[in-house]
mmCIF file of C-alpha atoms in Angstrom:
data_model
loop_
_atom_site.group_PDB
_atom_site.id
_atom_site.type_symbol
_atom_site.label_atom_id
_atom_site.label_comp_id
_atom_site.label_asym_id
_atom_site.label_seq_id
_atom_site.Cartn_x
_atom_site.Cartn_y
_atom_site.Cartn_z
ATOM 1 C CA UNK G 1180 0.000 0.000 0.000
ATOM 2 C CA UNK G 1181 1.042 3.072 -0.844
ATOM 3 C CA UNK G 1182 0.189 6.729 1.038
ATOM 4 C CA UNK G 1183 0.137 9.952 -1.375
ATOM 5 C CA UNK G 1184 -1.882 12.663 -1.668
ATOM 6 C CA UNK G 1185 -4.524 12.052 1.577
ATOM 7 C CA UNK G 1186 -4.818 8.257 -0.243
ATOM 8 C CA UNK G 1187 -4.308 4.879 0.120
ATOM 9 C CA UNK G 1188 -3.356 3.174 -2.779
ATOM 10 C CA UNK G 1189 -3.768 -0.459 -2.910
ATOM 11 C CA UNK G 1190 -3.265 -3.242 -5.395
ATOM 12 C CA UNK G 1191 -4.701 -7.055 -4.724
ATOM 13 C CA UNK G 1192 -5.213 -10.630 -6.795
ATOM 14 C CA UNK G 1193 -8.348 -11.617 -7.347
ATOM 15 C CA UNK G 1194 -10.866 -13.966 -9.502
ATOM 16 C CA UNK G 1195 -13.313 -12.319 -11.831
ATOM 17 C CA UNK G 1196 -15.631 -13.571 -14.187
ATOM 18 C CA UNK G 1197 -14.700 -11.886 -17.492
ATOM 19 C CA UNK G 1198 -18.179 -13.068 -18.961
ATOM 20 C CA UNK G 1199 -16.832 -16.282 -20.635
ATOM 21 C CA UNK G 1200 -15.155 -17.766 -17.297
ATOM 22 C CA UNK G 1201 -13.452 -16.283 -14.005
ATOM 23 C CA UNK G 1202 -9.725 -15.608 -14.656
ATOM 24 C CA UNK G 1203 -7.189 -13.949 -12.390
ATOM 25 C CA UNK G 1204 -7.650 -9.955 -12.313
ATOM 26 C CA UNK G 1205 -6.081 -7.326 -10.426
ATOM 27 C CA UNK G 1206 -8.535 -5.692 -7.833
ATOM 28 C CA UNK G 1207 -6.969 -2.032 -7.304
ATOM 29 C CA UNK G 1208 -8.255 1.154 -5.458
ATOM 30 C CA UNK G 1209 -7.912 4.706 -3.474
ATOM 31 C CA UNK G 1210 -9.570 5.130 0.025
ATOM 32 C CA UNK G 1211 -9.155 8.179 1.891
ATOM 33 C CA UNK G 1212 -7.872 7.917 5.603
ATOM 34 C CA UNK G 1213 -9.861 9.838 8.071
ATOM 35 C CA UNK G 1214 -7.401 10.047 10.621
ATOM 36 C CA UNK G 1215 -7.656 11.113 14.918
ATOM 37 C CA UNK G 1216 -5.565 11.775 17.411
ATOM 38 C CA UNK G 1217 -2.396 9.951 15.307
ATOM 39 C CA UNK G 1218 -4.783 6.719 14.276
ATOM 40 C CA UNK G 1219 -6.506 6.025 11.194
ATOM 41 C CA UNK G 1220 -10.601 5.655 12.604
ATOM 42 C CA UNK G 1221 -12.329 5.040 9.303
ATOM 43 C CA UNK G 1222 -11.397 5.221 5.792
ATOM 44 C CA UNK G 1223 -14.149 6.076 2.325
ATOM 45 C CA UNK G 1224 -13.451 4.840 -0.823
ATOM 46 C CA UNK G 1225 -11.939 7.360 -3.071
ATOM 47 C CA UNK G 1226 -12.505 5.046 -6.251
ATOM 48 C CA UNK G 1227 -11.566 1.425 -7.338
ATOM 49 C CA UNK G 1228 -11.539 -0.767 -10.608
ATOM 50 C CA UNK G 1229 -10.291 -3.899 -11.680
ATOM 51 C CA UNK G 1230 -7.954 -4.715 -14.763
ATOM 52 C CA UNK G 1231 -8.605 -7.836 -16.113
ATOM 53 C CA UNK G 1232 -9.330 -9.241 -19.951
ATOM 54 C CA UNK G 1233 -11.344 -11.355 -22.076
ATOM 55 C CA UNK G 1234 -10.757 -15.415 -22.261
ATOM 56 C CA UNK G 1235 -8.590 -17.283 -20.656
ATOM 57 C CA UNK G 1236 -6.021 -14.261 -20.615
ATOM 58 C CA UNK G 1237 -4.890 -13.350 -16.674
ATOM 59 C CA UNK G 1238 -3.794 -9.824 -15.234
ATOM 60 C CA UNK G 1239 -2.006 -11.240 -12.218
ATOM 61 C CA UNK G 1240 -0.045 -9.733 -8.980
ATOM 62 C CA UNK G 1241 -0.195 -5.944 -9.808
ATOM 63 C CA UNK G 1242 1.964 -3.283 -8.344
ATOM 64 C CA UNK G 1243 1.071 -0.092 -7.914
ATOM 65 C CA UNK G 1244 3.131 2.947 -6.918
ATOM 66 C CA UNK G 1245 1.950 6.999 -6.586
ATOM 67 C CA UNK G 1246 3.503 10.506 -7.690
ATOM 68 C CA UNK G 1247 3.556 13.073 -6.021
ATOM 69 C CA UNK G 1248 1.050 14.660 -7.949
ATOM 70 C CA UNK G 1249 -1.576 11.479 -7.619
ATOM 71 C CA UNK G 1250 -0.607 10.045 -11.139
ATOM 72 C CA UNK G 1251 -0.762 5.881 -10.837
ATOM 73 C CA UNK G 1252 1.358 3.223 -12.211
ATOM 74 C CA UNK G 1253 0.572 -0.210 -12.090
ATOM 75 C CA UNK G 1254 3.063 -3.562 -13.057
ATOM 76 C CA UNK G 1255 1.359 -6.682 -13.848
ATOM 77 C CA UNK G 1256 1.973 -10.296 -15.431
ATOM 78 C CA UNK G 1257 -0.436 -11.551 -18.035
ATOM 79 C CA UNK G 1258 -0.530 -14.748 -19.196
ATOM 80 C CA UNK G 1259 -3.140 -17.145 -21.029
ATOM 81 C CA UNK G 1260 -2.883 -20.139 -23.492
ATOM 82 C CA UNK G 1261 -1.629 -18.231 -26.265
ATOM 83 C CA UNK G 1262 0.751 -15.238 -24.650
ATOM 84 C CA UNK G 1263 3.877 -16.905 -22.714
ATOM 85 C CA UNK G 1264 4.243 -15.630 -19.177
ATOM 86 C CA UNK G 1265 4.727 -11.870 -19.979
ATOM 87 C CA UNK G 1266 5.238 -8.140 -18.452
ATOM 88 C CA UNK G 1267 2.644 -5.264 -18.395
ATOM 89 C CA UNK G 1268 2.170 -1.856 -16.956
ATOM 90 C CA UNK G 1269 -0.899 0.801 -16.695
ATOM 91 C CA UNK G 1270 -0.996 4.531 -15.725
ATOM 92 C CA UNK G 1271 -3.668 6.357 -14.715
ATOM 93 C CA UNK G 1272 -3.349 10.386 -14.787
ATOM 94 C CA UNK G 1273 -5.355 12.144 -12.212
ATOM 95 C CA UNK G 1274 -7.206 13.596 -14.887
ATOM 96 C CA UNK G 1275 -8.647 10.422 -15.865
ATOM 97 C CA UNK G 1276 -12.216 9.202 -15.354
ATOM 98 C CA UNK G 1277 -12.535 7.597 -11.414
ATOM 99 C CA UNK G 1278 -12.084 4.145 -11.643
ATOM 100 C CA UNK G 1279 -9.741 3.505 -14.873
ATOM 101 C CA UNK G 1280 -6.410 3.180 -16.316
ATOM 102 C CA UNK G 1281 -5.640 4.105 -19.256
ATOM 103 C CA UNK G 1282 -4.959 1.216 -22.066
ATOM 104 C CA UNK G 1283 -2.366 -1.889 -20.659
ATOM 105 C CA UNK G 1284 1.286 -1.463 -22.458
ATOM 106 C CA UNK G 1285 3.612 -4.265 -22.503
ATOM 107 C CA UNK G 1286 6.952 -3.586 -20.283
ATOM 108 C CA UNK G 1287 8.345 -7.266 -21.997
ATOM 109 C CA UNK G 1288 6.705 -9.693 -23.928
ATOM 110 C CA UNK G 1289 7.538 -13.309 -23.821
ATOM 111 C CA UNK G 1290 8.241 -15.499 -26.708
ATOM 112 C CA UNK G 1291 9.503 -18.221 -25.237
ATOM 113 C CA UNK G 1292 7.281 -20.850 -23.644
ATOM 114 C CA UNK G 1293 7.781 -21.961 -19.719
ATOM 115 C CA UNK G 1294 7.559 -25.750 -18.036
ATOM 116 C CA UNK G 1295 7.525 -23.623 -14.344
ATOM 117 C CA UNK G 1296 4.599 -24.095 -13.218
ATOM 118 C CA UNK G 1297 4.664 -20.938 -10.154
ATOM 119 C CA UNK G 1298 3.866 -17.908 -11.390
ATOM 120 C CA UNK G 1299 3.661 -14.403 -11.443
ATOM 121 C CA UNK G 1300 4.190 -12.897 -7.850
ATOM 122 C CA UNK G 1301 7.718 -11.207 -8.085
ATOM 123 C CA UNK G 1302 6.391 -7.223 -8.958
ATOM 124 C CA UNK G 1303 7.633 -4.308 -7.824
ATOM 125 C CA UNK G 1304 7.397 -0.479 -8.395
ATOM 126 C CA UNK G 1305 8.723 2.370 -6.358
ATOM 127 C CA UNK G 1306 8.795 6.471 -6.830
ATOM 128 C CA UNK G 1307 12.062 8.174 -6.720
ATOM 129 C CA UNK G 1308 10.781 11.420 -5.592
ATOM 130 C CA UNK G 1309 9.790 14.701 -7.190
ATOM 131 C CA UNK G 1310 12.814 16.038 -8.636
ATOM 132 C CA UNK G 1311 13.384 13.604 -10.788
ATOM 133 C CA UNK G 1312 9.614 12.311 -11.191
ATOM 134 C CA UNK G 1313 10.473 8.399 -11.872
ATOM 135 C CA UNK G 1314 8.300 5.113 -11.241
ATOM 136 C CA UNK G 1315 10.356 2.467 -11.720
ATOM 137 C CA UNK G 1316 9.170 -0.636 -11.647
ATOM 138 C CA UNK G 1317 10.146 -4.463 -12.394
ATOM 139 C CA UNK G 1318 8.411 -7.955 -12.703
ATOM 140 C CA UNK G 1319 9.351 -11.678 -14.248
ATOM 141 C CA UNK G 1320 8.611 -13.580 -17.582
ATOM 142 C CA UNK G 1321 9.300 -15.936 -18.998
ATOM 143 C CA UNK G 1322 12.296 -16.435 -21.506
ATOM 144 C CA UNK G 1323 12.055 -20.558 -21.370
ATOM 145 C CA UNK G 1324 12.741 -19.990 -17.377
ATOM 146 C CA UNK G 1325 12.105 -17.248 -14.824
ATOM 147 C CA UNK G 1326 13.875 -13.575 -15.709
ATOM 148 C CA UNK G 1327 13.730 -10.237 -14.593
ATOM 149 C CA UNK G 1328 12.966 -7.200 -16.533
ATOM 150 C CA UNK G 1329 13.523 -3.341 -14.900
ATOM 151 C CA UNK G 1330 11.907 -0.160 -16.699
ATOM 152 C CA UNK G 1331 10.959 3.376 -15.933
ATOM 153 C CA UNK G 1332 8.391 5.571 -16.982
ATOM 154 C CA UNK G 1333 8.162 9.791 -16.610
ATOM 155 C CA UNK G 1334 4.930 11.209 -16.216
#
């Protein structure tokens, strides 16, 4: 979870039913902390959405990280009978209708198919700070076994 801007931004796994069948999805929100004497005592949602897709295809183990000016990125994996185990990322500006992301870009796309049957649940992203205005973030797929791919993004 991450604090910025009076929110708390959170990312979770989940099951959804896409319409055809449930597949894994990434549950994400914003609540807003109403805070006394030091504690957190109760907490509205500020706005929440899911990214997910259609078939068999899986959004899996997102990452999210905040700006400082509210702007979201999120790192996922996405997988599905057809795409090897692969790397994808979402922002959402605060200008941006409550709720969404804007389109799913892949960070790394697989080619190479995977025996490894675990999955998915090695993400990370993290801010380095307003002067330089960076989300970087990382996550795995697959390149015939488990690897590690790093990028940035500047918004």
């Amino acid at each position: 979870m991450i604090h910025q801007q009076g929110l708390i931004s959170f990312a979770l796994e989940t099951g959804l039913n896409n319409g055809t069948q449930t597949v894994p999805a990434v549950f994400w929100g914003q609540v807003q902390p109403t805070i006394s004497g030091g504690k957190i005592t109760g907490a509205t949602i500020f706005q929440s959405g899911n990214i997910h897709f259609s078939g068999d295809r899986a959004a899996s183990f997102g990452a999210l990280m905040a700006t400082s000016s509210g702007n979201l990125l999120m790192v996922f994996d996405t997988m599905s009978s057809t795409i090897d185990p692969s790397i994808m990322y979402a922002t959402r500006l605060t200008t941006d209708a409550k709720g969404t992301f804007e389109a799913a870009k892949y960070l790394k796309q697989a080619t190479t198919p995977t025996a490894d049957s675990r999955w998915g649940d090695y993400e990370a992203a993290s801010y380095d700070g307003s002067s330089t205005n960076n989300t970087w973030f990382s996550s795995e797929y697959s390149n015939g076994d488990w690897a590690t791919f790093i990028g940035k993004v500047h918004f």
